[in-house]
Amino acid sequence: MKGLTSKFKAVGALMILALILSGCGEEFLSALRPQGQGASDILSLMILSIAVMMFVFVVVMVIYVFVILKFRKKKGQEDFIPEQVEGSHTLETLWTVVPIILILILAVPTVQYTFSLVDTSPQVNAEGEEEDQIWVNVTGKQYWWHFEYEGMDVTTSQEIYIPTDRRVYLSLHSEDVIHSFWVPTLQGKIDVNPTGNRNEIWIDADKEGVYWGKCAEFCGPSHSLMDFKVVAVSPGEFEQWVKDMRNIDPEETPESEVATAGQEVFANNCMSCHANGTSPNKIGPNVSNFGDRERIAGVLEYNKENLMEWIETKGEEMKPGNMMTTAAYDLSDEELDQVAEYLMSLSPSEITPENAEDNEYIESDLSDLFIDQEENEDEGSEGESEGDSEGESEEDSDSNQ
Amino acid sequence: MADELLKSTNLPHDPERATLEGKNKFLGFWFFLGGETVLFASLFGTYLALKNSHLDGVPASELFGLGLVFIMTMILLTSSLTSVYAMYHMKNNAPKKMMLWLGITVLLGLSFLGLEIYEFNHYVNDYGHGFTTSAFSSAFYALVGFHGAHVAFGLGWFILLMVRNWKRGINLYNAPKFYIASLYWHFIDVVWVFIFTVVYLMGVVG
Amino acid sequence: MSATATKKAGFGSVLWDYLTTVDHKKIAILYLIGGFFFFILGGLEAMLVRIQLIQPDNNFVSAQFYNELITMHGTTMIFLAAMPLLLALMNIAMPLQIGARDVAFPFVNALGFWLFLIGGIVLNISWFTGGAPDAGWTAYTPLSIFSEGHGLDYYSIGLQIAGFGTLMGGINFLVTVITMRAPGMTMMRMPLFSWTTFIASVLILFAFPALTVGLFLLTFDRLFGANFFDPSMGGNVVIWEHLFWIFGHPEVYILILPAFGVFSEVIPTFSKKRLFGYSSMVFATVLIAFLGFMVWAHHMFTVGLGPIANSIFAIATMAIAVPTGIKIFNWLFTMWGGTLRFTSPMLFALGFIPSFTIGGMTGVMLGAAAADFQYHDTYFVIAHFHYVIVGGTVFGIFAGLIYWWPKMFGKVLNEKMNHWFFWLFFIGFHLTFFLQHFLGLMGMPRRYWVFLEGQGLDLFNFISTIGAFFMAAGTILFMYNIVWTAMKEPKASGDPWDGRTLEWAVSSPPPHYNFKQLPLVRGLDPLWIEKTEGNGKMQPAEPLGDIHMPNNTIIPLIMSIGLGIAGMGIIYQVDNPMWWIVAVIGFIIFFGSMAVRSLKDDLGHHIHKEDLEKEGDGSNG
């Protein structure tokens, strides 16, 4: 009975602790306000470790305060010589054994989560079947992110769309220095290495929203500006988005005349680095759905002035050390206006970040996406034409069996 | 009192450890070799991690021939033995004989170094396997080259000691110096045994 | 007129004395001056960093300069401030504590200092020659390979030189502890600070060579076209991380163990009690050092080593909490039942206990590999290691400096000012770093030049910067106190704190031969034993006789300068091969002076019995 109440108290204390911590930070950024399985698993581990550690801290502090108050030198003690205690086996055993037990308590869930957080094997649904996996090849570059949806013929940069309530599997690789992929609200971070291993991890979101991602490994002057967004939409919306994104016609003429002129400026000056549609070109970010972006260059407020300034200055001040500064183009004010207009008109999908915030939930088991994928496989999709993604296409075919 | 240190008569059996300074040197040098072990261990680790990154260059299995390296190994092992003889004569206060054996040690060391230079030259000229060719080549030259530099330093050390003490005989002041130089030489020898095994044998086998 | 003239001559000879000294007490002062200079420099860099982060989207410094600041702040504080200051404490206290007249290798001791100083100077020259290193103090490849300019070359060469110095210092202390102890001073009677010096030296010996190799490879890659870390040439960037942390993690214990040692001296002295659980303290120290070598990969949980490796390193890391916990409780129970005097060293010790406990707690939290996926490379980590390094090492350094100040300079620092200093520094420290734990969890990665508005990070960053100003104010007060004390405070006795160990049995500052007659040690806390048995001072273990002492020499300084010149030549030979001449000259100076040292007999000198008799008893003034 006594054990039960103390257990109850412990749980209560943990809940209070969780409540306090959840007050910290913004919903879209804070690791303390998890929106996905990974982040909430980690938060529960954090809370357990904080609780264990608080216990130790309280014990230390109680003794500490008592000692300071009780044993301070008092008047008339000048000649007092305290007993010169050598030690105490009982006490010393006590404070060796208790910490060992505490650490064991902590070690078990630690090991468990250490395995589960990077376990990219397919999930098993209620019927005991393995679910199809959505794999995205993530490339980190100074200072932006590139996403290729394996076998779906979809390419995008800076903003990755995922369906809610379903794991999305990431395979990460860097083309220059080490970066680290971190969406605090969804999952812990994982390094994006240029050599050696190609890291894999999964992310998922419990509810729709736009979640902020950061580069967490020091990568140069604009390390702090290497933000990206995870746009989590309902599965039905995601399905729609994929279908829209794979049917992009880069040649399609925009509605306004200014934008049409901009399309030509873009073709003449920008296309050698920036692709529109599912092109393997990833020297610079893919602009397929630039019109739907939340931010310019990952960090700047999305408006035309900022975009024009960015193109004109090549981001020299806005994102120091970025690779666009070496681009050779030189545009007139009019051309700048046109190309900005064009970029902002690029909105091939009716699914945009707004759909992540409208609370509209469209069901789908996404099975359509994987049927198409099987068809595509014979033709050889964009992703597979790249030498470095062989490993992932294998994963893919596994998931389709 | 200071003169006592420089007298070569009445030496105890272990002249290298008879004074506090000698003992300190002896112990300190062992610790130094402990640090050197970590240094070479790090280089070995790097080499093992990179030995297959030869890109378009020649892989280890085609590059190394064991014949020359075996001769080099024998030479260095022998030189270790001759330095043991030298120390034996130092303990018996026989400076002439010590110098003789040290001289042989130096000659063997020099021939090892000569062969190593020939070997490197061969790799560079006949296989295009230079320091900057690939990660594998960089790691190879770093590891074996570091060892070679140690050999060269050791030779310089021996020669310097021999020149300085040619006419002085053995005393409590220079005995520790000879002794730790020979310790260093043994260490280099042991490292080479590992290089022979890890780099050459394992390289040729696979 | 003539008075100034003699004063000037005096200054010249004092300077020469310090340039050539091999006396561990003077080398301690040199380390203190050098280390404190770099501490101020690193502190200034930190202030600029904090000012940049006082508000979102701030443009106080440029991105490039900011990266140079954080890199140099970390590098300077670890290698050029904390380590030398600890070496200053080790040099002043350890030989005295074990009853030695000097260290085992006085020449090497001096060489170690000069190499550190030259290495530090070389590193900082980079500020004036086109930019300091900018790849973080960890210099992760390939960022450090691709970094333009010579900043990273200064990093690798400067640290290489300073690292050699530290390695020599380590070997020297190891041998000193083993062979130079006074009669009766068995290992298990050694004061804890000497023990931690010994163990930290073991760590230095086995950790620094890994850094040496890492820096060599970095130098080869950057200056000689090697391909260790270049992805396009088959290099592997993770090798650097392993080498760096195989060195880097033990380095953390090199920094903290001596601080533990200081507190293990300060707390018993000011509690008037012997250290509780002495043998378990020794055992815990050894265990921490041992485990310290098997946990390096906990800095690399997110690299992708796989869950098996991560789990093993996680558990090894958590295990370190056990011996550390033993220490905390032993200190608490040392105070239990004692009579506590709240002197300023004791205040730092008392401030250390809760601060370090928090640092240890977050350490265990970080050790939980899965959770580290969130903590890693965020301000949570920044907060953690500042709690450990400032709350542990820096508090320890200040406690030790104030405690042993009379042994270095013959005066006790003004206590009142030191109390103020403590409170300013202590409050500022918690203000600066406590909230950074939360900043990290709220989504702020480390090494961020700016943070954007509207992410909920503004307030805590602002408070953190305010805290930094408190710490700066405290440090300025401490510097003022140094000057004030030098001018106004009276001379201290040999035993101003009512000490328990051998260093308090000689005058302040001690004669250069330390002990006229080596003391006979009869147990732990030898001076305390003599005090309680009514002798009041140490009994000699030998009759009065001639004392053999080493000669001063300028060679360590020349050797170090030679190596510094060679380093500069190596850095610039890529631009112009003529610089090879400089490099060769440098190496000739270096190896030449090494040869001179080897060839020239240097037997030291003797202080004669008759002169010693004239000097009074030299103990416990």
mmCIF file of C-alpha atoms in Angstrom, chain C residues 103-351:
data_model
loop_
_atom_site.group_PDB
_atom_site.id
_atom_site.type_symbol
_atom_site.label_atom_id
_atom_site.label_comp_id
_atom_site.label_asym_id
_atom_site.label_seq_id
_atom_site.Cartn_x
_atom_site.Cartn_y
_atom_site.Cartn_z
ATOM 1 C CA VAL C 103 60.868 18.595 -9.706
ATOM 2 C CA ALA C 104 62.532 15.617 -11.367
ATOM 3 C CA PHE C 105 63.394 17.481 -14.574
ATOM 4 C CA PRO C 106 63.757 21.201 -13.853
ATOM 5 C CA PHE C 107 65.012 21.817 -17.387
ATOM 6 C CA VAL C 108 62.027 20.050 -18.921
ATOM 7 C CA ASN C 109 59.746 21.974 -16.598
ATOM 8 C CA ALA C 110 61.046 25.271 -17.948
ATOM 9 C CA LEU C 111 60.908 23.966 -21.491
ATOM 10 C CA GLY C 112 57.269 22.993 -20.980
ATOM 11 C CA PHE C 113 56.380 26.514 -19.927
ATOM 12 C CA TRP C 114 58.178 28.228 -22.783
ATOM 13 C CA LEU C 115 56.693 25.885 -25.359
ATOM 14 C CA PHE C 116 53.223 26.656 -24.004
ATOM 15 C CA LEU C 117 53.877 30.386 -24.159
ATOM 16 C CA ILE C 118 55.331 30.339 -27.663
ATOM 17 C CA GLY C 119 52.522 28.068 -28.855
ATOM 18 C CA GLY C 120 49.956 30.463 -27.417
ATOM 19 C CA ILE C 121 51.650 33.453 -29.001
ATOM 20 C CA VAL C 122 51.857 31.750 -32.399
ATOM 21 C CA LEU C 123 48.163 30.914 -32.207
ATOM 22 C CA ASN C 124 47.246 34.494 -31.387
ATOM 23 C CA ILE C 125 49.453 36.040 -34.061
ATOM 24 C CA SER C 126 46.731 34.835 -36.424
ATOM 25 C CA TRP C 127 44.535 37.754 -35.310
ATOM 26 C CA PHE C 128 46.951 40.133 -37.006
ATOM 27 C CA THR C 129 47.749 38.146 -40.124
ATOM 28 C CA GLY C 130 44.417 37.815 -41.843
ATOM 29 C CA GLY C 131 42.130 36.093 -39.410
ATOM 30 C CA ALA C 132 42.088 33.653 -36.542
ATOM 31 C CA PRO C 133 40.977 30.015 -36.882
ATOM 32 C CA ASP C 134 37.241 29.808 -37.517
ATOM 33 C CA ALA C 135 36.222 26.148 -37.423
ATOM 34 C CA GLY C 136 35.361 25.890 -33.738
ATOM 35 C CA TRP C 137 37.755 24.731 -31.030
ATOM 36 C CA THR C 138 37.037 21.171 -32.137
ATOM 37 C CA ALA C 139 38.116 22.067 -35.717
ATOM 38 C CA TYR C 140 35.953 19.369 -37.248
ATOM 39 C CA THR C 141 37.044 18.263 -40.667
ATOM 40 C CA PRO C 142 36.328 18.906 -43.496
ATOM 41 C CA LEU C 143 35.244 22.408 -42.425
ATOM 42 C CA SER C 144 38.734 22.939 -41.040
ATOM 43 C CA ILE C 145 40.260 21.630 -44.274
ATOM 44 C CA PHE C 146 38.202 23.959 -46.450
ATOM 45 C CA SER C 147 38.680 27.004 -44.223
ATOM 46 C CA GLU C 148 40.418 29.720 -46.185
ATOM 47 C CA GLY C 149 43.431 31.758 -45.114
ATOM 48 C CA HIS C 150 45.956 30.589 -42.565
ATOM 49 C CA GLY C 151 43.775 30.625 -39.445
ATOM 50 C CA LEU C 152 43.554 26.867 -39.139
ATOM 51 C CA ASP C 153 47.275 26.515 -39.845
ATOM 52 C CA TYR C 154 47.974 28.702 -36.849
ATOM 53 C CA TYR C 155 45.601 26.497 -34.894
ATOM 54 C CA SER C 156 47.366 23.270 -35.773
ATOM 55 C CA ILE C 157 50.906 24.609 -35.404
ATOM 56 C CA GLY C 158 50.217 26.700 -32.302
ATOM 57 C CA LEU C 159 48.468 23.886 -30.472
ATOM 58 C CA GLN C 160 51.111 21.418 -31.571
ATOM 59 C CA ILE C 161 53.823 23.508 -29.918
ATOM 60 C CA ALA C 162 51.774 24.194 -26.795
ATOM 61 C CA GLY C 163 50.822 20.506 -26.678
ATOM 62 C CA PHE C 164 54.458 19.388 -26.667
ATOM 63 C CA GLY C 165 54.959 21.664 -23.688
ATOM 64 C CA THR C 166 52.075 20.148 -21.777
ATOM 65 C CA LEU C 167 53.231 16.620 -22.552
ATOM 66 C CA MET C 168 56.661 17.400 -21.119
ATOM 67 C CA GLY C 169 55.090 18.923 -18.035
ATOM 68 C CA GLY C 170 53.059 15.757 -17.566
ATOM 69 C CA ILE C 171 56.031 13.405 -17.752
ATOM 70 C CA ASN C 172 57.966 15.628 -15.396
ATOM 71 C CA PHE C 173 55.249 15.549 -12.727
ATOM 72 C CA LEU C 174 54.824 11.799 -13.045
ATOM 73 C CA VAL C 175 58.473 11.142 -12.332
ATOM 74 C CA THR C 176 58.572 13.789 -9.618
ATOM 75 C CA VAL C 177 55.784 12.131 -7.694
ATOM 76 C CA ILE C 178 57.302 8.699 -8.039
ATOM 77 C CA THR C 179 60.921 9.402 -7.153
ATOM 78 C CA MET C 180 61.113 12.700 -5.284
ATOM 79 C CA ARG C 181 58.893 12.157 -2.252
ATOM 80 C CA ALA C 182 60.381 12.977 1.159
ATOM 81 C CA PRO C 183 61.232 10.178 3.584
ATOM 82 C CA GLY C 184 58.028 8.718 4.999
ATOM 83 C CA MET C 185 55.827 10.275 2.307
ATOM 84 C CA THR C 186 54.299 7.084 0.965
ATOM 85 C CA MET C 187 51.868 7.249 -1.937
ATOM 86 C CA MET C 188 48.936 6.776 0.410
ATOM 87 C CA ARG C 189 50.081 9.658 2.597
ATOM 88 C CA MET C 190 50.245 12.050 -0.308
ATOM 89 C CA PRO C 191 47.907 15.053 -0.199
ATOM 90 C CA LEU C 192 44.998 14.692 -2.612
ATOM 91 C CA PHE C 193 46.188 17.593 -4.743
ATOM 92 C CA SER C 194 49.452 15.787 -5.404
ATOM 93 C CA TRP C 195 47.478 12.673 -6.208
ATOM 94 C CA THR C 196 45.284 14.461 -8.692
ATOM 95 C CA THR C 197 48.365 16.106 -10.212
ATOM 96 C CA PHE C 198 49.811 12.649 -10.651
ATOM 97 C CA ILE C 199 46.660 11.201 -12.212
ATOM 98 C CA ALA C 200 46.103 14.234 -14.428
ATOM 99 C CA SER C 201 49.686 13.775 -15.644
ATOM 100 C CA VAL C 202 48.938 10.184 -16.553
ATOM 101 C CA LEU C 203 45.985 11.460 -18.558
ATOM 102 C CA ILE C 204 48.157 14.076 -20.253
ATOM 103 C CA LEU C 205 50.700 11.431 -21.172
ATOM 104 C CA PHE C 206 48.207 9.116 -22.823
ATOM 105 C CA ALA C 207 45.771 11.678 -24.238
ATOM 106 C CA PHE C 208 47.970 14.324 -25.820
ATOM 107 C CA PRO C 209 49.683 12.080 -28.375
ATOM 108 C CA ALA C 210 46.293 11.482 -30.007
ATOM 109 C CA LEU C 211 45.937 15.243 -30.429
ATOM 110 C CA THR C 212 49.509 15.422 -31.711
ATOM 111 C CA VAL C 213 48.661 12.930 -34.435
ATOM 112 C CA GLY C 214 45.368 14.639 -35.247
ATOM 113 C CA LEU C 215 47.102 17.996 -35.590
ATOM 114 C CA PHE C 216 49.862 16.503 -37.720
ATOM 115 C CA LEU C 217 47.297 15.006 -40.074
ATOM 116 C CA LEU C 218 45.445 18.317 -40.233
ATOM 117 C CA THR C 219 48.702 20.129 -40.996
ATOM 118 C CA PHE C 220 49.599 17.590 -43.682
ATOM 119 C CA ASP C 221 46.177 17.947 -45.258
ATOM 120 C CA ARG C 222 46.202 21.702 -45.269
ATOM 121 C CA LEU C 223 49.837 22.418 -46.067
ATOM 122 C CA PHE C 224 51.274 19.369 -47.790
ATOM 123 C CA GLY C 225 48.441 18.078 -49.923
ATOM 124 C CA ALA C 226 47.673 14.934 -47.932
ATOM 125 C CA ASN C 227 44.174 13.448 -48.095
ATOM 126 C CA PHE C 228 43.303 12.178 -44.646
ATOM 127 C CA PHE C 229 40.119 14.160 -44.379
ATOM 128 C CA ASP C 230 39.299 15.188 -47.934
ATOM 129 C CA PRO C 231 36.113 13.353 -48.966
ATOM 130 C CA SER C 232 36.873 13.667 -52.675
ATOM 131 C CA MET C 233 40.247 11.937 -52.249
ATOM 132 C CA GLY C 234 39.001 9.007 -50.217
ATOM 133 C CA GLY C 235 39.626 10.656 -46.856
ATOM 134 C CA ASN C 236 37.420 10.047 -43.873
ATOM 135 C CA VAL C 237 36.221 13.000 -41.815
ATOM 136 C CA VAL C 238 35.189 10.917 -38.836
ATOM 137 C CA ILE C 239 38.808 9.958 -38.092
ATOM 138 C CA TRP C 240 39.441 13.488 -36.918
ATOM 139 C CA GLU C 241 36.457 13.335 -34.582
ATOM 140 C CA HIS C 242 37.776 10.122 -33.057
ATOM 141 C CA LEU C 243 41.329 11.403 -32.651
ATOM 142 C CA PHE C 244 40.137 14.714 -31.301
ATOM 143 C CA TRP C 245 37.863 13.193 -28.699
ATOM 144 C CA ILE C 246 40.229 10.391 -27.717
ATOM 145 C CA PHE C 247 42.325 13.326 -26.639
ATOM 146 C CA GLY C 248 39.441 15.655 -25.842
ATOM 147 C CA HIS C 249 37.565 13.642 -23.321
ATOM 148 C CA PRO C 250 40.534 12.827 -21.082
ATOM 149 C CA GLU C 251 41.381 16.514 -21.448
ATOM 150 C CA VAL C 252 38.174 17.306 -19.586
ATOM 151 C CA TYR C 253 39.414 15.194 -16.703
ATOM 152 C CA ILE C 254 42.861 16.749 -16.957
ATOM 153 C CA LEU C 255 41.049 20.007 -16.251
ATOM 154 C CA ILE C 256 38.741 18.837 -13.496
ATOM 155 C CA LEU C 257 40.840 16.397 -11.468
ATOM 156 C CA PRO C 258 43.378 18.982 -10.259
ATOM 157 C CA ALA C 259 40.438 21.206 -9.300
ATOM 158 C CA PHE C 260 39.064 18.299 -7.268
ATOM 159 C CA GLY C 261 42.503 18.145 -5.687
ATOM 160 C CA VAL C 262 42.399 21.811 -4.728
ATOM 161 C CA PHE C 263 39.028 21.396 -3.040
ATOM 162 C CA SER C 264 40.319 18.338 -1.232
ATOM 163 C CA GLU C 265 42.999 20.584 0.283
ATOM 164 C CA VAL C 266 40.853 23.632 0.922
ATOM 165 C CA ILE C 267 37.874 21.895 2.511
ATOM 166 C CA PRO C 268 39.828 19.952 5.183
ATOM 167 C CA THR C 269 41.927 23.003 6.049
ATOM 168 C CA PHE C 270 38.961 25.252 6.607
ATOM 169 C CA SER C 271 36.890 22.552 8.298
ATOM 170 C CA LYS C 272 39.791 21.686 10.596
ATOM 171 C CA LYS C 273 39.206 18.033 9.822
ATOM 172 C CA ARG C 274 41.076 15.415 7.872
ATOM 173 C CA LEU C 275 39.628 14.477 4.492
ATOM 174 C CA PHE C 276 36.753 12.059 4.889
ATOM 175 C CA GLY C 277 37.376 8.748 3.124
ATOM 176 C CA TYR C 278 40.893 9.536 1.896
ATOM 177 C CA SER C 279 41.466 6.162 0.262
ATOM 178 C CA SER C 280 38.125 6.145 -1.498
ATOM 179 C CA MET C 281 38.956 9.631 -2.778
ATOM 180 C CA VAL C 282 42.176 8.291 -4.273
ATOM 181 C CA PHE C 283 40.361 5.297 -5.674
ATOM 182 C CA ALA C 284 37.629 7.491 -7.170
ATOM 183 C CA THR C 285 40.258 9.692 -8.838
ATOM 184 C CA VAL C 286 41.947 6.706 -10.435
ATOM 185 C CA LEU C 287 38.616 5.282 -11.546
ATOM 186 C CA ILE C 288 37.484 8.552 -13.122
ATOM 187 C CA ALA C 289 40.741 8.744 -15.038
ATOM 188 C CA PHE C 290 40.447 5.156 -16.195
ATOM 189 C CA LEU C 291 36.847 5.524 -17.328
ATOM 190 C CA GLY C 292 37.757 8.848 -18.900
ATOM 191 C CA PHE C 293 39.546 6.965 -21.669
ATOM 192 C CA MET C 294 36.591 4.828 -22.647
ATOM 193 C CA VAL C 295 33.876 7.380 -23.129
ATOM 194 C CA TRP C 296 35.160 9.606 -25.908
ATOM 195 C CA ALA C 297 32.422 8.573 -28.347
ATOM 196 C CA HIS C 298 29.739 10.174 -26.188
ATOM 197 C CA HIS C 299 30.722 13.355 -27.998
ATOM 198 C CA MET C 300 29.787 11.542 -31.200
ATOM 199 C CA PHE C 301 26.389 9.976 -30.486
ATOM 200 C CA THR C 302 24.823 11.679 -33.493
ATOM 201 C CA VAL C 303 27.646 10.814 -35.898
ATOM 202 C CA GLY C 304 25.992 7.536 -36.731
ATOM 203 C CA LEU C 305 28.240 4.999 -35.018
ATOM 204 C CA GLY C 306 25.209 2.785 -34.568
ATOM 205 C CA PRO C 307 23.037 1.999 -31.565
ATOM 206 C CA ILE C 308 25.315 -0.713 -30.185
ATOM 207 C CA ALA C 309 28.357 1.553 -29.911
ATOM 208 C CA ASN C 310 26.166 4.374 -28.652
ATOM 209 C CA SER C 311 24.687 2.203 -25.899
ATOM 210 C CA ILE C 312 28.061 0.988 -24.703
ATOM 211 C CA PHE C 313 29.496 4.482 -24.550
ATOM 212 C CA ALA C 314 26.308 5.747 -22.892
ATOM 213 C CA ILE C 315 26.582 3.313 -20.037
ATOM 214 C CA ALA C 316 30.312 3.858 -19.605
ATOM 215 C CA THR C 317 29.611 7.580 -19.420
ATOM 216 C CA MET C 318 26.922 7.237 -16.799
ATOM 217 C CA ALA C 319 29.232 5.036 -14.759
ATOM 218 C CA ILE C 320 31.568 7.994 -14.204
ATOM 219 C CA ALA C 321 28.850 9.563 -12.083
ATOM 220 C CA VAL C 322 29.516 6.952 -9.390
ATOM 221 C CA PRO C 323 33.110 7.874 -8.470
ATOM 222 C CA THR C 324 32.242 11.550 -8.888
ATOM 223 C CA GLY C 325 29.330 11.145 -6.506
ATOM 224 C CA ILE C 326 31.652 9.468 -4.007
ATOM 225 C CA LYS C 327 33.799 12.575 -4.087
ATOM 226 C CA ILE C 328 30.927 14.989 -3.546
ATOM 227 C CA PHE C 329 29.695 13.070 -0.509
ATOM 228 C CA ASN C 330 33.183 12.730 0.898
ATOM 229 C CA TRP C 331 33.609 16.499 0.765
ATOM 230 C CA LEU C 332 30.252 17.031 2.459
ATOM 231 C CA PHE C 333 31.189 14.623 5.226
ATOM 232 C CA THR C 334 34.593 16.204 5.618
ATOM 233 C CA MET C 335 32.733 19.339 6.648
ATOM 234 C CA TRP C 336 30.313 17.394 8.809
ATOM 235 C CA GLY C 337 31.318 17.835 12.423
ATOM 236 C CA GLY C 338 34.094 20.295 11.626
ATOM 237 C CA THR C 339 34.415 23.995 12.365
ATOM 238 C CA LEU C 340 33.972 25.783 9.082
ATOM 239 C CA ARG C 341 35.798 29.020 8.357
ATOM 240 C CA PHE C 342 34.321 30.895 5.416
ATOM 241 C CA THR C 343 37.504 32.254 3.912
ATOM 242 C CA SER C 344 37.437 33.067 0.198
ATOM 243 C CA PRO C 345 39.038 29.785 -0.934
ATOM 244 C CA MET C 346 36.412 27.999 1.139
ATOM 245 C CA LEU C 347 33.662 30.088 -0.451
ATOM 246 C CA PHE C 348 34.807 28.934 -3.868
ATOM 247 C CA ALA C 349 34.788 25.368 -2.606
ATOM 248 C CA LEU C 350 31.277 25.810 -1.229
ATOM 249 C CA GLY C 351 30.150 27.455 -4.460
#
